[in-house]
PDB file of C-alpha atoms in Angstrom:
ATOM      1  CA  MET A   1       0.171  -0.407  -0.265  1.00 78.00           C
ATOM      2  CA  HIS A   2       3.255   2.030   0.371  1.00 85.00           C
ATOM      3  CA  PHE A   3       6.627   1.836  -0.725  1.00 89.00           C
ATOM      4  CA  VAL A   4       9.795   4.251   1.409  1.00 89.00           C
ATOM      5  CA  LEU A   5      11.709   6.963   0.238  1.00 88.00           C
ATOM      6  CA  LEU A   6      15.314   6.000   1.630  1.00 84.00           C
ATOM      7  CA  GLY A   7      16.932   9.440  -1.073  1.00 80.00           C
ATOM      8  CA  PHE A   8      19.701  10.485   0.788  1.00 80.00           C
ATOM      9  CA  SER A   9      19.017   8.603   4.706  1.00 78.00           C
ATOM     10  CA  ASP A  10      21.882   7.536   4.630  1.00 77.00           C
ATOM     11  CA  LEU A  11      23.961  10.490   5.313  1.00 78.00           C
ATOM     12  CA  SER A  12      21.618  10.371   8.672  1.00 76.00           C
ATOM     13  CA  ASN A  13      24.383  13.000  10.128  1.00 83.00           C
ATOM     14  CA  LEU A  14      23.949  15.688   7.598  1.00 82.00           C
ATOM     15  CA  GLN A  15      19.972  15.536   6.961  1.00 84.00           C
ATOM     16  CA  GLY A  16      19.357  18.739   8.718  1.00 87.00           C
ATOM     17  CA  PHE A  17      22.377  20.622   6.201  1.00 90.00           C
ATOM     18  CA  LEU A  18      20.856  18.575   2.515  1.00 89.00           C
ATOM     19  CA  PHE A  19      17.740  20.077   4.136  1.00 92.00           C
ATOM     20  CA  GLY A  20      19.147  23.991   4.030  1.00 92.00           C
ATOM     21  CA  VAL A  21      20.737  22.834   0.850  1.00 91.00           C
ATOM     22  CA  PHE A  22      17.592  21.239  -1.643  1.00 91.00           C
ATOM     23  CA  PHE A  23      15.520  24.586  -0.163  1.00 94.00           C
ATOM     24  CA  PHE A  24      18.235  27.045  -0.942  1.00 93.00           C
ATOM     25  CA  MET A  25      18.472  25.632  -5.088  1.00 91.00           C
ATOM     26  CA  TYR A  26      14.491  25.774  -4.576  1.00 93.00           C
ATOM     27  CA  MET A  27      14.223  29.108  -4.346  1.00 93.00           C
ATOM     28  CA  ILE A  28      16.886  30.303  -6.577  1.00 91.00           C
ATOM     29  CA  VAL A  29      14.796  27.441  -9.234  1.00 91.00           C
ATOM     30  CA  ILE A  30      12.317  29.444  -8.868  1.00 93.00           C
ATOM     31  CA  VAL A  31      12.636  32.804  -8.378  1.00 91.00           C
ATOM     32  CA  GLY A  32      15.134  32.601 -11.144  1.00 88.00           C
ATOM     33  CA  ASN A  33      12.610  31.148 -13.397  1.00 90.00           C
ATOM     34  CA  SER A  34       9.646  34.145 -12.298  1.00 92.00           C
ATOM     35  CA  LEU A  35      11.632  36.224 -13.066  1.00 88.00           C
ATOM     36  CA  ILE A  36      12.172  35.621 -16.740  1.00 88.00           C
ATOM     37  CA  ILE A  37       7.846  34.698 -16.568  1.00 90.00           C
ATOM     38  CA  ILE A  38       7.717  38.169 -15.598  1.00 89.00           C
ATOM     39  CA  LEU A  39      10.688  39.857 -17.606  1.00 87.00           C
ATOM     40  CA  THR A  40       9.081  38.264 -21.109  1.00 88.00           C
ATOM     41  CA  ARG A  41       5.731  39.528 -19.833  1.00 88.00           C
ATOM     42  CA  LEU A  42       6.552  42.888 -19.409  1.00 85.00           C
ATOM     43  CA  ASP A  43       9.090  44.394 -21.769  1.00 82.00           C
ATOM     44  CA  PRO A  44       8.365  44.756 -24.868  1.00 83.00           C
ATOM     45  CA  ALA A  45      11.701  44.136 -26.020  1.00 81.00           C
ATOM     46  CA  LEU A  46      10.866  40.354 -25.272  1.00 84.00           C
ATOM     47  CA  GLN A  47       7.624  40.004 -26.882  1.00 87.00           C
ATOM     48  CA  LYS A  48       9.224  37.709 -29.519  1.00 88.00           C
ATOM     49  CA  PRO A  49       8.638  33.966 -30.301  1.00 90.00           C
ATOM     50  CA  MET A  50      12.334  32.890 -28.515  1.00 87.00           C
ATOM     51  CA  TYR A  51      11.050  34.428 -25.304  1.00 88.00           C
ATOM     52  CA  PHE A  52       7.667  32.959 -25.431  1.00 92.00           C
ATOM     53  CA  PHE A  53       9.437  29.630 -25.921  1.00 91.00           C
ATOM     54  CA  LEU A  54      11.754  30.747 -23.100  1.00 88.00           C
ATOM     55  CA  ALA A  55       8.781  31.478 -20.500  1.00 91.00           C
ATOM     56  CA  ASN A  56       7.259  28.602 -21.472  1.00 93.00           C
ATOM     57  CA  LEU A  57      10.213  26.437 -20.648  1.00 90.00           C
ATOM     58  CA  SER A  58      10.602  28.234 -17.625  1.00 90.00           C
ATOM     59  CA  SER A  59       7.678  27.542 -16.068  1.00 93.00           C
ATOM     60  CA  LEU A  60       8.214  23.934 -17.143  1.00 92.00           C
ATOM     61  CA  GLU A  61      10.748  24.224 -15.124  1.00 90.00           C
ATOM     62  CA  ILE A  62       9.405  24.879 -12.304  1.00 93.00           C
ATOM     63  CA  CYS A  63       7.012  22.402 -12.418  1.00 93.00           C
ATOM     64  CA  TYR A  64       9.030  20.283 -12.681  1.00 89.00           C
ATOM     65  CA  VAL A  65      11.222  20.690  -9.972  1.00 92.00           C
ATOM     66  CA  SER A  66       8.080  21.658  -8.031  1.00 94.00           C
ATOM     67  CA  VAL A  67       6.697  17.625  -8.977  1.00 93.00           C
ATOM     68  CA  ILE A  68       9.870  16.292  -6.801  1.00 91.00           C
ATOM     69  CA  ILE A  69      11.688  19.049  -4.528  1.00 91.00           C
ATOM     70  CA  PRO A  70       9.177  19.264  -2.086  1.00 92.00           C
ATOM     71  CA  ARG A  71       8.840  15.625  -1.663  1.00 91.00           C
ATOM     72  CA  MET A  72      11.629  15.604  -1.160  1.00 90.00           C
ATOM     73  CA  LEU A  73      12.384  18.547   1.495  1.00 91.00           C
ATOM     74  CA  VAL A  74       9.541  17.128   3.844  1.00 90.00           C
ATOM     75  CA  ASN A  75      11.088  13.442   3.969  1.00 88.00           C
ATOM     76  CA  LEU A  76      14.196  15.465   5.096  1.00 88.00           C
ATOM     77  CA  TRP A  77      12.749  17.160   7.605  1.00 89.00           C
ATOM     78  CA  THR A  78       9.780  14.945   9.291  1.00 87.00           C
ATOM     79  CA  GLN A  79      11.960  12.309   8.636  1.00 84.00           C
ATOM     80  CA  ASN A  80       8.953  10.330   7.518  1.00 85.00           C
ATOM     81  CA  ARG A  81       9.560   8.779   3.856  1.00 85.00           C
ATOM     82  CA  SER A  82       6.842   7.366   3.483  1.00 89.00           C
ATOM     83  CA  ILE A  83       4.193   7.445   0.148  1.00 90.00           C
ATOM     84  CA  SER A  84       1.833   6.324  -0.405  1.00 91.00           C
ATOM     85  CA  PHE A  85       2.099   4.056  -3.415  1.00 89.00           C
ATOM     86  CA  LEU A  86      -1.279   6.327  -5.454  1.00 92.00           C
ATOM     87  CA  GLU A  87       1.073   9.249  -4.660  1.00 92.00           C
ATOM     88  CA  CYS A  88       4.527   7.445  -5.999  1.00 91.00           C
ATOM     89  CA  ALA A  89       2.598   6.817  -9.102  1.00 92.00           C
ATOM     90  CA  THR A  90       1.101  10.346  -9.443  1.00 93.00           C
ATOM     91  CA  GLN A  91       4.598  12.082  -8.528  1.00 93.00           C
ATOM     92  CA  LEU A  92       6.325   8.794 -11.832  1.00 93.00           C
ATOM     93  CA  CYS A  93       3.110  10.222 -13.900  1.00 93.00           C
ATOM     94  CA  PHE A  94       4.055  14.306 -13.514  1.00 94.00           C
ATOM     95  CA  PHE A  95       7.159  13.258 -13.855  1.00 92.00           C
ATOM     96  CA  LEU A  96       7.445  11.477 -16.977  1.00 92.00           C
ATOM     97  CA  MET A  97       4.960  14.272 -19.207  1.00 93.00           C
ATOM     98  CA  LEU A  98       7.271  16.915 -17.600  1.00 93.00           C
ATOM     99  CA  GLY A  99      10.366  15.617 -18.697  1.00 89.00           C
ATOM    100  CA  ALA A 100       8.899  14.509 -22.003  1.00 91.00           C
ATOM    101  CA  THR A 101       7.487  18.125 -22.404  1.00 93.00           C
ATOM    102  CA  GLU A 102      11.272  19.530 -22.100  1.00 89.00           C
ATOM    103  CA  CYS A 103      12.187  17.124 -24.484  1.00 89.00           C
ATOM    104  CA  PHE A 104       9.585  18.600 -27.528  1.00 93.00           C
ATOM    105  CA  LEU A 105       9.630  22.031 -25.764  1.00 92.00           C
ATOM    106  CA  LEU A 106      13.294  22.407 -26.255  1.00 89.00           C
ATOM    107  CA  ALA A 107      12.834  20.894 -30.318  1.00 91.00           C
ATOM    108  CA  VAL A 108      10.615  23.571 -31.180  1.00 93.00           C
ATOM    109  CA  MET A 109      13.088  25.959 -29.753  1.00 90.00           C
ATOM    110  CA  ALA A 110      15.770  24.495 -31.244  1.00 89.00           C
ATOM    111  CA  TYR A 111      13.154  24.883 -35.006  1.00 92.00           C
ATOM    112  CA  ASP A 112      12.162  28.719 -34.282  1.00 91.00           C
ATOM    113  CA  ARG A 113      16.139  29.627 -33.897  1.00 87.00           C
ATOM    114  CA  TYR A 114      16.842  27.244 -37.615  1.00 89.00           C
ATOM    115  CA  VAL A 115      13.474  29.721 -38.939  1.00 91.00           C
ATOM    116  CA  ALA A 116      15.387  32.727 -37.469  1.00 87.00           C
ATOM    117  CA  ILE A 117      18.362  32.553 -38.353  1.00 85.00           C
ATOM    118  CA  CYS A 118      18.062  30.526 -41.977  1.00 86.00           C
ATOM    119  CA  ASN A 119      14.850  32.191 -43.036  1.00 88.00           C
ATOM    120  CA  PRO A 120      15.108  35.650 -41.353  1.00 86.00           C
ATOM    121  CA  LEU A 121      12.708  36.945 -44.380  1.00 88.00           C
ATOM    122  CA  HIS A 122       9.795  34.808 -43.235  1.00 90.00           C
ATOM    123  CA  TYR A 123      10.091  33.714 -39.818  1.00 90.00           C
ATOM    124  CA  PRO A 124       7.346  36.702 -38.815  1.00 90.00           C
ATOM    125  CA  LEU A 125       5.193  34.809 -40.940  1.00 91.00           C
ATOM    126  CA  VAL A 126       5.994  31.564 -40.029  1.00 91.00           C
ATOM    127  CA  MET A 127       6.532  32.064 -36.521  1.00 92.00           C
ATOM    128  CA  ASN A 128       3.210  33.740 -36.147  1.00 92.00           C
ATOM    129  CA  GLN A 129       1.308  34.349 -32.769  1.00 91.00           C
ATOM    130  CA  LYS A 130      -0.980  31.629 -33.754  1.00 93.00           C
ATOM    131  CA  ALA A 131       2.555  29.110 -34.627  1.00 93.00           C
ATOM    132  CA  CYS A 132       3.818  29.706 -31.650  1.00 93.00           C
ATOM    133  CA  VAL A 133       0.993  29.243 -29.116  1.00 94.00           C
ATOM    134  CA  GLN A 134      -0.101  25.976 -31.112  1.00 95.00           C
ATOM    135  CA  LEU A 135       3.501  24.563 -31.156  1.00 94.00           C
ATOM    136  CA  ALA A 136       4.123  24.831 -27.485  1.00 94.00           C
ATOM    137  CA  VAL A 137       0.280  24.065 -26.790  1.00 95.00           C
ATOM    138  CA  GLY A 138       1.091  20.870 -28.396  1.00 94.00           C
ATOM    139  CA  SER A 139       4.606  20.104 -26.732  1.00 92.00           C
ATOM    140  CA  TRP A 140       2.832  20.220 -23.382  1.00 93.00           C
ATOM    141  CA  VAL A 141       0.111  17.732 -24.277  1.00 93.00           C
ATOM    142  CA  ILE A 142       2.118  15.436 -27.280  1.00 91.00           C
ATOM    143  CA  GLY A 143       3.469  13.566 -24.375  1.00 86.00           C
ATOM    144  CA  ILE A 144       0.615  13.470 -21.695  1.00 90.00           C
ATOM    145  CA  PRO A 145      -0.751  10.034 -23.074  1.00 91.00           C
ATOM    146  CA  VAL A 146       1.968   7.857 -23.525  1.00 89.00           C
ATOM    147  CA  GLN A 147       3.103   8.430 -20.329  1.00 90.00           C
ATOM    148  CA  ILE A 148      -0.057   7.771 -18.444  1.00 92.00           C
ATOM    149  CA  GLY A 149       0.430   4.153 -20.392  1.00 90.00           C
ATOM    150  CA  GLN A 150       3.708   3.828 -19.292  1.00 90.00           C
ATOM    151  CA  THR A 151       2.821   4.741 -15.550  1.00 91.00           C
ATOM    152  CA  ALA A 152      -0.097   2.562 -15.460  1.00 91.00           C
ATOM    153  CA  GLN A 153       1.961  -0.392 -16.686  1.00 89.00           C
ATOM    154  CA  ILE A 154       4.714   0.171 -14.550  1.00 89.00           C
ATOM    155  CA  PHE A 155       1.869   0.355 -11.169  1.00 89.00           C
ATOM    156  CA  SER A 156       0.039  -3.106 -12.913  1.00 87.00           C
ATOM    157  CA  LEU A 157       3.428  -4.566 -11.921  1.00 84.00           C
ATOM    158  CA  ASP A 158       3.629  -6.977  -8.982  1.00 85.00           C
ATOM    159  CA  PHE A 159       6.018  -6.475  -6.284  1.00 83.00           C
ATOM    160  CA  CYS A 160       5.330  -8.557  -3.381  1.00 78.00           C
ATOM    161  CA  ALA A 161       9.532  -8.046  -2.236  1.00 71.00           C
ATOM    162  CA  SER A 162      11.032  -5.392  -1.147  1.00 82.00           C
ATOM    163  CA  ASN A 163       9.300  -2.175  -0.030  1.00 85.00           C
ATOM    164  CA  GLN A 164      12.219   0.492  -0.126  1.00 87.00           C
ATOM    165  CA  ILE A 165      12.668   2.856  -3.711  1.00 86.00           C
ATOM    166  CA  ASN A 166      16.597   3.653  -3.277  1.00 85.00           C
ATOM    167  CA  HIS A 167      16.585   7.324  -5.046  1.00 85.00           C
ATOM    168  CA  PHE A 168      14.436  10.003  -2.906  1.00 86.00           C
ATOM    169  CA  PHE A 169      11.848  10.242  -6.083  1.00 89.00           C
ATOM    170  CA  CYS A 170       9.741   7.604  -7.632  1.00 89.00           C
ATOM    171  CA  ASP A 171      11.401   6.967 -11.152  1.00 86.00           C
ATOM    172  CA  MET A 172      10.966   4.716 -13.402  1.00 86.00           C
ATOM    173  CA  PRO A 173      14.201   2.316 -12.693  1.00 82.00           C
ATOM    174  CA  PRO A 174      14.032   1.712  -8.874  1.00 85.00           C
ATOM    175  CA  ILE A 175      10.477   1.003  -9.261  1.00 87.00           C
ATOM    176  CA  ILE A 176      11.104  -1.820 -11.484  1.00 85.00           C
ATOM    177  CA  GLN A 177      14.266  -3.027  -9.359  1.00 84.00           C
ATOM    178  CA  LEU A 178      11.278  -3.755  -6.321  1.00 86.00           C
ATOM    179  CA  ALA A 179       9.281  -5.657  -8.960  1.00 84.00           C
ATOM    180  CA  CYS A 180       9.084  -9.901  -8.766  1.00 84.00           C
ATOM    181  CA  GLY A 181       8.761 -11.991 -11.861  1.00 78.00           C
ATOM    182  CA  ASP A 182      10.790 -11.187 -15.324  1.00 79.00           C
ATOM    183  CA  THR A 183       9.999  -7.178 -15.815  1.00 80.00           C
ATOM    184  CA  SER A 184      12.018  -7.874 -19.208  1.00 82.00           C
ATOM    185  CA  ILE A 185       8.565  -6.687 -21.323  1.00 84.00           C
ATOM    186  CA  HIS A 186       7.733  -2.988 -19.053  1.00 82.00           C
ATOM    187  CA  GLU A 187      11.855  -2.058 -19.669  1.00 82.00           C
ATOM    188  CA  THR A 188      11.702  -2.892 -22.983  1.00 85.00           C
ATOM    189  CA  PHE A 189       8.430  -1.417 -23.400  1.00 85.00           C
ATOM    190  CA  VAL A 190       9.820   1.877 -20.772  1.00 83.00           C
ATOM    191  CA  TYR A 191      13.134   1.962 -24.079  1.00 84.00           C
ATOM    192  CA  ILE A 192      11.016   2.636 -26.769  1.00 88.00           C
ATOM    193  CA  VAL A 193       9.181   4.983 -24.962  1.00 87.00           C
ATOM    194  CA  VAL A 194      12.301   6.848 -23.629  1.00 84.00           C
ATOM    195  CA  MET A 195      14.187   6.497 -27.867  1.00 86.00           C
ATOM    196  CA  VAL A 196      11.031   7.577 -29.489  1.00 89.00           C
ATOM    197  CA  ILE A 197      10.811  10.499 -27.725  1.00 89.00           C
ATOM    198  CA  ALA A 198      14.561  11.428 -27.956  1.00 85.00           C
ATOM    199  CA  THR A 199      14.943  10.180 -31.624  1.00 88.00           C
ATOM    200  CA  ILE A 200      12.098  12.217 -32.265  1.00 90.00           C
ATOM    201  CA  THR A 201      13.580  15.309 -30.679  1.00 90.00           C
ATOM    202  CA  VAL A 202      17.160  15.133 -31.147  1.00 87.00           C
ATOM    203  CA  VAL A 203      16.594  14.828 -34.214  1.00 91.00           C
ATOM    204  CA  VAL A 204      14.503  17.904 -34.711  1.00 91.00           C
ATOM    205  CA  ILE A 205      17.155  19.892 -32.667  1.00 89.00           C
ATOM    206  CA  LEU A 206      20.524  18.890 -34.896  1.00 88.00           C
ATOM    207  CA  ALA A 207      18.854  19.223 -38.000  1.00 91.00           C
ATOM    208  CA  SER A 208      17.969  23.088 -36.734  1.00 88.00           C
ATOM    209  CA  TYR A 209      21.580  23.446 -35.619  1.00 85.00           C
ATOM    210  CA  SER A 210      23.099  21.741 -38.972  1.00 87.00           C
ATOM    211  CA  LYS A 211      20.662  24.522 -41.044  1.00 88.00           C
ATOM    212  CA  ILE A 212      22.053  27.057 -38.462  1.00 85.00           C
ATOM    213  CA  ILE A 213      25.808  26.033 -38.420  1.00 84.00           C
ATOM    214  CA  SER A 214      26.448  26.345 -42.066  1.00 86.00           C
ATOM    215  CA  THR A 215      24.681  29.300 -42.757  1.00 84.00           C
ATOM    216  CA  ILE A 216      26.591  31.083 -40.049  1.00 82.00           C
ATOM    217  CA  LEU A 217      29.668  30.438 -41.060  1.00 81.00           C
ATOM    218  CA  LYS A 218      28.515  32.242 -44.718  1.00 79.00           C
ATOM    219  CA  LEU A 219      27.749  35.330 -43.013  1.00 74.00           C
ATOM    220  CA  PRO A 220      30.194  37.075 -44.351  1.00 75.00           C
ATOM    221  CA  THR A 221      30.929  40.062 -41.540  1.00 73.00           C
ATOM    222  CA  ALA A 222      32.437  38.580 -38.055  1.00 71.00           C
ATOM    223  CA  SER A 223      30.226  40.176 -36.291  1.00 69.00           C
ATOM    224  CA  GLY A 224      27.449  38.676 -38.088  1.00 65.00           C
ATOM    225  CA  ARG A 225      28.249  35.308 -36.996  1.00 70.00           C
ATOM    226  CA  THR A 226      28.890  36.108 -33.387  1.00 72.00           C
ATOM    227  CA  LYS A 227      26.298  37.243 -32.562  1.00 67.00           C
ATOM    228  CA  ALA A 228      24.236  34.185 -34.523  1.00 65.00           C
ATOM    229  CA  PHE A 229      25.944  32.186 -32.971  1.00 71.00           C
ATOM    230  CA  SER A 230      25.212  34.034 -29.160  1.00 68.00           C
ATOM    231  CA  THR A 231      21.180  33.526 -29.582  1.00 64.00           C
ATOM    232  CA  CYS A 232      21.752  29.732 -30.174  1.00 71.00           C
ATOM    233  CA  SER A 233      24.433  29.276 -27.533  1.00 71.00           C
ATOM    234  CA  SER A 234      22.417  29.386 -24.346  1.00 70.00           C
ATOM    235  CA  HIS A 235      20.307  26.877 -25.940  1.00 71.00           C
ATOM    236  CA  LEU A 236      22.214  24.156 -27.334  1.00 76.00           C
ATOM    237  CA  LEU A 237      24.039  23.723 -23.663  1.00 76.00           C
ATOM    238  CA  VAL A 238      20.565  23.224 -21.985  1.00 77.00           C
ATOM    239  CA  VAL A 239      20.191  20.991 -24.797  1.00 79.00           C
ATOM    240  CA  VAL A 240      23.773  19.279 -23.023  1.00 78.00           C
ATOM    241  CA  LEU A 241      22.979  19.498 -19.485  1.00 77.00           C
ATOM    242  CA  PHE A 242      19.504  18.061 -20.242  1.00 77.00           C
ATOM    243  CA  PHE A 243      19.909  15.582 -22.993  1.00 77.00           C
ATOM    244  CA  GLY A 244      23.310  14.703 -21.451  1.00 75.00           C
ATOM    245  CA  SER A 245      22.563  13.337 -17.541  1.00 70.00           C
ATOM    246  CA  ALA A 246      19.053  11.837 -18.871  1.00 72.00           C
ATOM    247  CA  SER A 247      20.264   9.578 -21.099  1.00 72.00           C
ATOM    248  CA  ILE A 248      23.024   8.415 -18.977  1.00 71.00           C
ATOM    249  CA  THR A 249      19.802   7.576 -16.600  1.00 67.00           C
ATOM    250  CA  TYR A 250      17.417   5.756 -19.000  1.00 68.00           C
ATOM    251  CA  PHE A 251      20.213   4.306 -22.154  1.00 67.00           C
ATOM    252  CA  ARG A 252      22.789   2.689 -19.030  1.00 65.00           C
ATOM    253  CA  PRO A 253      22.594  -1.242 -19.167  1.00 62.00           C
ATOM    254  CA  LYS A 254      20.671  -2.818 -15.964  1.00 60.00           C
ATOM    255  CA  SER A 255      23.660  -3.941 -14.653  1.00 58.00           C
ATOM    256  CA  LEU A 256      25.190  -0.959 -14.682  1.00 59.00           C
ATOM    257  CA  HIS A 257      23.351   1.428 -12.579  1.00 60.00           C
ATOM    258  CA  SER A 258      23.506   2.209  -8.792  1.00 64.00           C
ATOM    259  CA  PRO A 259      22.081   4.104  -6.069  1.00 63.00           C
ATOM    260  CA  GLY A 260      24.715   6.303  -5.091  1.00 67.00           C
ATOM    261  CA  PRO A 261      25.761   7.275  -8.623  1.00 71.00           C
ATOM    262  CA  ASP A 262      21.880   7.085 -10.356  1.00 74.00           C
ATOM    263  CA  LYS A 263      20.800   9.926  -7.190  1.00 79.00           C
ATOM    264  CA  VAL A 264      24.422  12.202  -8.627  1.00 78.00           C
ATOM    265  CA  ILE A 265      23.127  12.080 -12.226  1.00 78.00           C
ATOM    266  CA  SER A 266      18.618  12.626 -11.589  1.00 80.00           C
ATOM    267  CA  LEU A 267      19.557  15.529  -9.264  1.00 82.00           C
ATOM    268  CA  PHE A 268      21.632  16.368 -12.706  1.00 78.00           C
ATOM    269  CA  TYR A 269      18.274  16.768 -15.267  1.00 76.00           C
ATOM    270  CA  THR A 270      15.343  17.270 -12.160  1.00 82.00           C
ATOM    271  CA  ILE A 271      17.388  20.125  -9.818  1.00 85.00           C
ATOM    272  CA  VAL A 272      21.054  21.917 -11.391  1.00 81.00           C
ATOM    273  CA  THR A 273      19.650  22.013 -14.952  1.00 81.00           C
ATOM    274  CA  PRO A 274      16.905  24.176 -14.082  1.00 85.00           C
ATOM    275  CA  ILE A 275      18.488  25.543 -12.013  1.00 83.00           C
ATOM    276  CA  PHE A 276      21.025  26.946 -14.407  1.00 80.00           C
ATOM    277  CA  ASN A 277      18.591  27.939 -16.948  1.00 78.00           C
ATOM    278  CA  PRO A 278      17.457  31.084 -15.822  1.00 75.00           C
ATOM    279  CA  MET A 279      21.346  31.902 -15.431  1.00 76.00           C
ATOM    280  CA  ILE A 280      21.950  30.561 -19.357  1.00 75.00           C
ATOM    281  CA  TYR A 281      19.489  32.389 -20.554  1.00 69.00           C
ATOM    282  CA  SER A 282      19.913  35.650 -18.364  1.00 68.00           C
ATOM    283  CA  LEU A 283      23.522  35.327 -18.612  1.00 63.00           C
ATOM    284  CA  ARG A 284      24.018  35.180 -21.920  1.00 63.00           C
ATOM    285  CA  ASN A 285      21.372  37.083 -23.536  1.00 70.00           C
ATOM    286  CA  LYS A 286      21.681  41.704 -24.099  1.00 75.00           C
ATOM    287  CA  ASP A 287      17.821  41.636 -24.247  1.00 75.00           C
ATOM    288  CA  VAL A 288      16.760  39.799 -21.577  1.00 78.00           C
ATOM    289  CA  ILE A 289      19.981  41.800 -19.345  1.00 78.00           C
ATOM    290  CA  ALA A 290      18.768  45.164 -21.055  1.00 80.00           C
ATOM    291  CA  ALA A 291      14.687  44.280 -20.192  1.00 78.00           C
ATOM    292  CA  LEU A 292      15.820  42.812 -16.098  1.00 77.00           C
ATOM    293  CA  ARG A 293      18.227  46.487 -15.284  1.00 80.00           C
ATOM    294  CA  LYS A 294      15.056  48.329 -17.053  1.00 80.00           C
ATOM    295  CA  LEU A 295      13.133  46.148 -14.443  1.00 75.00           C
ATOM    296  CA  LEU A 296      15.880  47.350 -11.782  1.00 75.00           C
ATOM    297  CA  PHE A 297      16.253  50.526 -12.151  1.00 74.00           C
ATOM    298  CA  LYS A 298      12.178  51.298 -12.602  1.00 65.00           C
ATOM    299  CA  LYS A 299      11.592  50.080  -8.909  1.00 53.00           C
TER     300      LYS A 299
END
């Protein structure tokens, strides 16, 4: 009827310290991404498709960490690590849906940069308001039915041994490890779903950036190439951080999974990436910095 999230219980002397660290990280994610959303809504210079998708990404990051960190903080504060079967399934379902949304949203942002750099004259026509809203809504909802089905399949397994999940949230690999009997079919289904989503989004991203790089290299001036690269480098860095850490978790052979390293790797794509996203986009983007200065000057 319930599971036990072991989390970082092996670090018994550091529970208070870990609570403070994760609470501080959570506040950084909330404040940083909320500031991006506010700036893109208030500043006229940021009323562009690029920043519309950036605001969507920031909203997603807030939801993403809110699925995981508050529960982790409660566990660290109360030392009561019990989580009901339904709560665990709900957490995993929202985590998977938001993870799929991030994959598709990063692909849409890459396509937006492709149109802006490779077809600048058609950019206002192709990326009009209606198209932007449709792409954003599609990114949010396209993975919902698949991830609900995947969650239902995983929690239809028989759990007849230990109920202790050696992780800080309900993720697929540690939950499947608790199941009895042959789980190869379920593991194969997980790999197929992850592979399909990753392949579609990575192909779009790679295709977009191959065209972008080809176009940038043909620009006549060094300043033009530098400006074009600067508008893409932030997004590309976020893509590498997210897909790199997630792929290590979900594409590693089962024999190489170990609770300690798995937790550290999971921290990157669940907490560290959402922290760095607003920093990367604000520190490397002159428009965002200018909007922030105007907001602070008015205050």
